[in-house]
Structure formats: structure tokens, C-alpha cells
Coordinates of C-alpha atoms in Angstrom, one line a residue:
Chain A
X1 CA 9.9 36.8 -4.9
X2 CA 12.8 35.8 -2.3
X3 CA 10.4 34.0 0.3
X4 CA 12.4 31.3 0.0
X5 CA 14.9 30.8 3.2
X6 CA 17.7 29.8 1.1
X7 CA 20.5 31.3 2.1
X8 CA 23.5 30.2 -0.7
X9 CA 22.6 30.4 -4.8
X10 CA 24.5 27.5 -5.7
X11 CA 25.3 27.7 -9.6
X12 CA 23.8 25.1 -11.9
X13 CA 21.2 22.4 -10.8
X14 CA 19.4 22.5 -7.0
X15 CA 18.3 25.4 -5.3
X16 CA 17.6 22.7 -2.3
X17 CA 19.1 23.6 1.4
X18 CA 19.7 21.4 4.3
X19 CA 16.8 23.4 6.1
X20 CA 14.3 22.0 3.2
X21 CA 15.5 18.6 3.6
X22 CA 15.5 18.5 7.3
X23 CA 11.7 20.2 7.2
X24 CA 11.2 17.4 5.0
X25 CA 12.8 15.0 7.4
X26 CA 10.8 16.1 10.4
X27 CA 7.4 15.5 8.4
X28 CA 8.2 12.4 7.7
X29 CA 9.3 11.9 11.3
X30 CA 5.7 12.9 12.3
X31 CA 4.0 9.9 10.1
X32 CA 6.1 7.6 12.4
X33 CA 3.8 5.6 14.4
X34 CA 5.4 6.7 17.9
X35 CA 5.6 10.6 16.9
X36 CA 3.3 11.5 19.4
X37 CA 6.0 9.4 21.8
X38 CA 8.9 11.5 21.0
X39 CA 7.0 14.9 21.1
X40 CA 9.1 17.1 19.6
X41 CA 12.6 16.0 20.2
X42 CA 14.4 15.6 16.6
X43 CA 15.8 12.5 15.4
X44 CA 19.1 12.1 13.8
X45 CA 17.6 11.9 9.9
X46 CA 19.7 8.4 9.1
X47 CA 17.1 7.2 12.1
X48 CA 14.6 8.9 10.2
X49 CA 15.1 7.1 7.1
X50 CA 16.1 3.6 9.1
X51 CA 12.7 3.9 11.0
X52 CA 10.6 4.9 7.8
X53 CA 12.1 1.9 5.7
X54 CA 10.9 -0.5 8.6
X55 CA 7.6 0.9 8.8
X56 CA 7.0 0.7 5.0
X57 CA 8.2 -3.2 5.2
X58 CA 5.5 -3.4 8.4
X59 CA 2.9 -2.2 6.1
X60 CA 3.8 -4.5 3.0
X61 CA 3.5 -6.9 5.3
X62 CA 0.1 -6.0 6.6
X63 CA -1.1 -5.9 3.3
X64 CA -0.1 -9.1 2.2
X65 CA -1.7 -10.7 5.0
X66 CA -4.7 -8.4 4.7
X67 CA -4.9 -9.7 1.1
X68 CA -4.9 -13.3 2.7
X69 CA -7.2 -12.4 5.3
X70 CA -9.5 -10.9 2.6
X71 CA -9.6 -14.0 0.6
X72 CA -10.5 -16.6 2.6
X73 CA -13.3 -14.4 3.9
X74 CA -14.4 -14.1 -0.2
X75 CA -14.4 -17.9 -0.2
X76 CA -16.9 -18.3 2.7
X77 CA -19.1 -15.1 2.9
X78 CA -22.0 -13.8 0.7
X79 CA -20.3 -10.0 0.6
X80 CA -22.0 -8.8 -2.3
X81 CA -24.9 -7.6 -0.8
X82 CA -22.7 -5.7 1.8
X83 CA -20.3 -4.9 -0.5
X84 CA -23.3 -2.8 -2.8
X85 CA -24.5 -1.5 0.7
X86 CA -21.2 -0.1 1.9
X87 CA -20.9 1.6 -1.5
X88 CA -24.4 3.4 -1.8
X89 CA -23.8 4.7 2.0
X90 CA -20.0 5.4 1.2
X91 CA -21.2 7.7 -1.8
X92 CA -24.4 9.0 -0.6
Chain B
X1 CA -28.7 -24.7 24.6
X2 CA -26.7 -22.7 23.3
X3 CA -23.8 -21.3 25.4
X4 CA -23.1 -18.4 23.5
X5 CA -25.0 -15.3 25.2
X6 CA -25.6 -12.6 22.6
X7 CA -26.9 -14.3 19.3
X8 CA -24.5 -13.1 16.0
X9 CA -26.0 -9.7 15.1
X10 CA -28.0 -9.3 12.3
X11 CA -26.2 -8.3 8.6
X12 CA -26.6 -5.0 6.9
X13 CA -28.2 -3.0 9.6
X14 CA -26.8 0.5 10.2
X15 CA -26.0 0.0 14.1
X16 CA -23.5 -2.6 13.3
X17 CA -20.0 -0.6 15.3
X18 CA -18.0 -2.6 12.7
X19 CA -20.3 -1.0 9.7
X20 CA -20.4 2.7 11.8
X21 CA -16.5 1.9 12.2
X22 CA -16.1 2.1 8.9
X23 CA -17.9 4.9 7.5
X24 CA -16.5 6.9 10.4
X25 CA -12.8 6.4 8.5
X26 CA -14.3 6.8 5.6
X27 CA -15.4 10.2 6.7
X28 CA -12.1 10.9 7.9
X29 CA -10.9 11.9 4.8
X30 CA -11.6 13.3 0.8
X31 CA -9.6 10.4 -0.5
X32 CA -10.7 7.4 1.3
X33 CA -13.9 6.9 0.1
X34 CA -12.6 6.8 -3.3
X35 CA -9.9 4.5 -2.0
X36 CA -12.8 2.5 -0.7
X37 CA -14.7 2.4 -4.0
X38 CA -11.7 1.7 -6.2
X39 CA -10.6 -1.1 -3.8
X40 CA -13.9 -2.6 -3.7
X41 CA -15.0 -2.8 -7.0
X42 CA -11.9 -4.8 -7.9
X43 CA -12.5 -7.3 -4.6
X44 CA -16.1 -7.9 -6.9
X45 CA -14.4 -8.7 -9.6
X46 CA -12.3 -11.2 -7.5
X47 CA -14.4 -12.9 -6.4
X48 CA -16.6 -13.0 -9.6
X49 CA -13.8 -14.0 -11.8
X50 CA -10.3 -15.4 -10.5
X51 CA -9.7 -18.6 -9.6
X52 CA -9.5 -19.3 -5.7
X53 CA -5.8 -19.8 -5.5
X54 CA -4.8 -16.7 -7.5
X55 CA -6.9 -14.5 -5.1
X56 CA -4.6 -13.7 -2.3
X57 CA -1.9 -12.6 -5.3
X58 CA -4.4 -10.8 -7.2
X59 CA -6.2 -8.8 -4.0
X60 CA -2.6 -7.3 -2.9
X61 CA -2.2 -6.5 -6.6
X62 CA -5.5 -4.5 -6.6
X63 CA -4.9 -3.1 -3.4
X64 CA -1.6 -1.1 -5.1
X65 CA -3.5 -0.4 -8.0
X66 CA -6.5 1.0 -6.2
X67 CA -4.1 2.9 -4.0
X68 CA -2.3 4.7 -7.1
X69 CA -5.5 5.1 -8.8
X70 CA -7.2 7.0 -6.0
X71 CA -3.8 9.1 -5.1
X72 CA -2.9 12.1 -7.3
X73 CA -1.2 10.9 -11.1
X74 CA 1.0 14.2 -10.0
X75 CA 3.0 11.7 -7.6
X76 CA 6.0 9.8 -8.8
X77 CA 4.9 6.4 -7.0
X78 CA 1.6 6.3 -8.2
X79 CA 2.7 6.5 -11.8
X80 CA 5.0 3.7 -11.1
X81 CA 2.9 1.3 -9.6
X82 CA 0.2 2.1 -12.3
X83 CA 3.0 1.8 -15.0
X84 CA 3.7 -1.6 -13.1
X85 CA 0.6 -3.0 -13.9
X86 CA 0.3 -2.4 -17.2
X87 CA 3.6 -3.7 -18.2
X88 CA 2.3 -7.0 -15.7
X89 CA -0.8 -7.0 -17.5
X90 CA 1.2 -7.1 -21.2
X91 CA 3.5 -9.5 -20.7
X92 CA 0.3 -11.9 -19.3
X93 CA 1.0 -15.1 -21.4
X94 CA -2.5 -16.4 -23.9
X95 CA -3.1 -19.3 -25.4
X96 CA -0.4 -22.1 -26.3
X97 CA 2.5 -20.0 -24.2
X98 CA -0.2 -20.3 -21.0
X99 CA -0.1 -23.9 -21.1
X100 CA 3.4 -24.7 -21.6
X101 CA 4.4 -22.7 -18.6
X102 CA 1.8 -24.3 -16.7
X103 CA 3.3 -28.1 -17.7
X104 CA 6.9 -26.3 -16.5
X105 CA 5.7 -24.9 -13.1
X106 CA 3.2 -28.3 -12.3
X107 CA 6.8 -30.2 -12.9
X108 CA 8.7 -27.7 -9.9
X109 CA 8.4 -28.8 -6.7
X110 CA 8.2 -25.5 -4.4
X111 CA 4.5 -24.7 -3.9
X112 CA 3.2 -20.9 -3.8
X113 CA 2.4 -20.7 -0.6
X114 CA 6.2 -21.7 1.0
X115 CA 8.1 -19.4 3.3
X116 CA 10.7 -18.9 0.8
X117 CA 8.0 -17.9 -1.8
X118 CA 5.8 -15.9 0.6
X119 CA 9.2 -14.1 1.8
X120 CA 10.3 -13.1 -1.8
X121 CA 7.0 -11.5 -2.0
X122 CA 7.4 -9.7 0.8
X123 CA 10.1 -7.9 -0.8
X124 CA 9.2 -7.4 -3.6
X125 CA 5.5 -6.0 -3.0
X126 CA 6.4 -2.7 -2.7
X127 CA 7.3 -2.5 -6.3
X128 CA 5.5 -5.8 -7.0
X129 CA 8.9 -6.8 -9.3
X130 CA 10.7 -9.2 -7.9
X131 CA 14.7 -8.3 -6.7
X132 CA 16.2 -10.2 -10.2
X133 CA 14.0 -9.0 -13.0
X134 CA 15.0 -5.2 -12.2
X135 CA 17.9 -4.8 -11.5
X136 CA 19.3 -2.5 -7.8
X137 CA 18.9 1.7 -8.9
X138 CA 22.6 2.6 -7.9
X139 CA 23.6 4.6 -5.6
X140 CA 23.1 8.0 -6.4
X141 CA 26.3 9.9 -5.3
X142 CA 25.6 12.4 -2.4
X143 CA 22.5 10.4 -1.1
X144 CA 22.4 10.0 3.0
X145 CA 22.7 6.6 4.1
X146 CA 19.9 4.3 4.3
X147 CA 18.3 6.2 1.2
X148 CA 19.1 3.8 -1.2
X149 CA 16.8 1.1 0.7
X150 CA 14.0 3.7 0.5
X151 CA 14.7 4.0 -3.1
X152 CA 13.9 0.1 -3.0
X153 CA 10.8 0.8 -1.2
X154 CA 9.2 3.4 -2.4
X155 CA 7.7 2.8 -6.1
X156 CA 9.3 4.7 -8.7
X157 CA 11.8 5.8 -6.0
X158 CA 15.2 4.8 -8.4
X159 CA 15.6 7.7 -10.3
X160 CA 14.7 10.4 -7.9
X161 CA 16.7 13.0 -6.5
X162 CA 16.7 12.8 -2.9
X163 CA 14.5 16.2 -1.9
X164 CA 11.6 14.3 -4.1
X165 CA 12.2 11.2 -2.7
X166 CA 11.5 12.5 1.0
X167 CA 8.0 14.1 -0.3
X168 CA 7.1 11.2 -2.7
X169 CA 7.8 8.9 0.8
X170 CA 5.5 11.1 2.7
X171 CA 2.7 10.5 0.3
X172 CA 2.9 7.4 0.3
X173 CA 3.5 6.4 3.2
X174 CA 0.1 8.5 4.0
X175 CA -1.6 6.2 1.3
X176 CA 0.0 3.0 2.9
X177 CA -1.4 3.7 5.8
X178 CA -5.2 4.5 4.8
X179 CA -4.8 1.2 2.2
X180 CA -3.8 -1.0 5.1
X181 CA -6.9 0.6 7.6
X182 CA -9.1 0.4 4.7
X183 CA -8.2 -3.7 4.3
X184 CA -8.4 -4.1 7.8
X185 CA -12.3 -2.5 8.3
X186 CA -13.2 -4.9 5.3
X187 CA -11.9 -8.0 7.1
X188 CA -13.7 -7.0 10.6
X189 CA -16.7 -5.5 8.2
X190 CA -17.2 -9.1 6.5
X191 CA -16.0 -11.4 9.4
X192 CA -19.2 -9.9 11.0
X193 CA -21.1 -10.8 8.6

């Protein structure tokens, strides 16, 4: 069962290859928000990693003002009765 | 008379584009209407329960939680944020040890909502500890540059080796993503309201 692409057994610990770890790289590459931008050109994978770190901080971020957002709007609106109506159409 | 041209429309009707918005993302995808339901069930208990200047805290707190609950208990981060909250929830202070650390903090003078405050948040909410009770994962040797800050970011991320850290990252970066969409249809779902 060899459909692996691994090309060198190391002894011991990982079976992992640099081909795994860039396929991993380039998917990761693709849930950037410009990957549609850079087609398919290949970033260099420390760009990879710089890019993905900032996007996760963007989306923290988002979040906590979300959260904010979200609380003042439970302070001033009625949103239970849309709340139980979103539910029975999301789980119909 | 009234300037305004189009009077506010009315609630709970199915042509709202905010409420059709919604279910269309919701359709998107298997998980996100379980994110959905997770997410808002907590948001009821909110608002039923916690006092107003707790929410903001306590929303992004359920927001991680609902996230991990609705992703698979196979991924890494989603054990870690859920082993988070637990370990939050049992070290929550009852009784006399509540109300001595409420006379220390009324007696500090930065208030929760400072930049400094909200900033030391912000880094910390991806693992929702803050920077000095745990301490920096070391560097693991043979890591790439720049994976040791995604070790910060991504939950549970420390003890990884670096092939699982890259597919741990995908996931939830995918989950990130559909949390943060989900929050954002709620606030333009109720702002309509």
C-alpha cells in the first residue's frame, strides 16, 4: 500500500515530506482572502504563514467587535421571537 | 411628514433579504446551521441571564465555545478551546471569594472597556488566556519561521508538530470564518428588526 509519494523512509519518527507540507501550505494559501487574486502563482510558505497569522488576528478582531455589536443590539431589541423563528426555519 | 420614503419593513416575514440572507448561508453548508443553533441558544441565555456589562465578554466567549462545539471533537483546537472553558468555568470564584475580589477590582482604576484592556483581549481571544497566565509554547526545533506565532494563534496549537499544525490551521481558520459570517448575519438580521 505505497500510494504514498514519499520518496525517502526516514528511520524513527515522521514519514512527513516537503511535498505534504507544501500541499498543506498551498491549502492554506487558498483560504486566504485574495486567493482568487493570486490565481495560482505559489507563495513563498514563510508568506504563507505571515499572511495566515494576520488573517486569524483580523478575524479575532471581527469577533470581538461582533460580540459588541451583538450586545448592544440584545440591550434594545425584542430578538426572541426572531431568534425562535430563525431556529424552526433553520431546522426545518 | 415624514421624510423617510420606504416605511421600516415589517419583522418576521419571510421576504426580509436580511432573513433570506441568512438562511441562504445557512444552506451553504452541513455545519452551519448547527453553528447557528449552538451560537444562538447561548445569545438566549445572554440575554436572559448575564448582567449587561458582562455581555460583550460573555458573547465572544460563546461564540468560541459554539464554534468548537459544532466542529469535529477529532480536531486539536476544538478540544482546546472546549478544555478552555471548562477549566474558566472551574476556577469561577462563589460566595465570600466573589466579593472580595469585587471590593479589589471596584478599588483599580482602569475600567474594562480601556484601549489597553480591550487590546490585551485582542490577543488573547484566540486562546481566551491571557499572554501571563500561560506561559509562550517554545520553539519547537525545526519549525519554519513565523510558526511559532501560529502556535499562539491557533488553540491548542503549542504542542503540535508542525504537519498537524498546518491542517489543524485550515480547520479552523474554515470555522473562523463561518463564526465571524454567522455573527455578522445576526447583527444585520436583528438591526432590521
Amino acid at each position: 500500500m505505497s500510494s504514498r509519494r514519499s520518496r525517502s523512509r526516514q528511520s524513527g519518527s515522521s514519514r512527513i515530506t516537503d511535498e505534504q507540507i507544501s500541499d498543506l501550505v498551498s491549502k492554506l494559501q487558498d483560504l486566504l482572502p485574495e486567493a482568487r487574486l493570486r490565481s495560482n502563482d505559489r507563495m513563498p510558505s514563510s508568506r504563507v504563514l505571515q499572511e495566515t497569522c494576520d488573517y486569524i488576528r483580523n478575524l479575532h478582531r471581527e469577533v470581538d467587535d461582533l460580540s459588541e455589536r451583538l450586545s448592544e443590539l440584545l440591550a434594545t431589541s425584542d430578538m426572541s421571537s426572531a431568534q425562535a423563528a430563525i431556529i424552526r426555519s433553520l431546522l426545518m | 411628514m415624514d421624510i423617510k420614503s420606504t416605511p421600516p419593513p415589517p419583522p418576521h416575514q419571510i421576504t426580509n433579504p436580511s432573513r433570506r440572507a441568512f438562511l441562504a448561508w445557512a444552506a451553504a453548508s452541513p455545519s452551519k446551521p448547527m453553528l447557528a443553533f449552538h451560537f444562538l441558544r447561548s445569545l438566549s441565555r445572554i440575554q436572559g441571564v448575564t448582567p449587561v456589562r458582562r455581555r460583550t465578554r460573555t458573547i465572544r466567549r460563546a461564540a468560541y465555545s459554539s464554534m468548537a462545539r459544532a466542529a469535529s471533537p477529532r480536531r486539536a483546537w476544538s478540544r482546546a478551546l472546549l478544555g478552555q472553558a471548562r477549566a474558566r468555568r472551574s476556577r469561577t470564584l462563589t460566595g465570600r471569594a466573589l466579593l472580595l475580589r469585587r471590593r479589589v477590582t471596584a478599588a483599580a482604576p482602569a475600567p474594562p472597556s480601556s484601549p489597553a484592556a480591550r487590546s490585551a483581549r485582542i490577543i488573547a481571544a484566540g486562546g481566551e488566556t491571557s499572554a501571563a497566565a500561560r506561559p509562550l509554547p517554545p520553539r519547537q526545533v525545526g519549525d519554519p519561521p513565523r510558526a511559532d506565532a501560529l502556535r499562539r494563534l491557533v488553540p491548542g496549537g503549542a504542542g503540535m508538530e508542525y504537519c498537524s499544525l498546518l491542517e489543524e490551521t485550515a480547520d479552523y481558520l474554515r470555522s473562523l470564518r463561518a463564526q465571524v459570517q454567522l455573527m455578522q448575519g445576526l447583527v444585520d438580521l436583528f438591526s432590521c428588526q
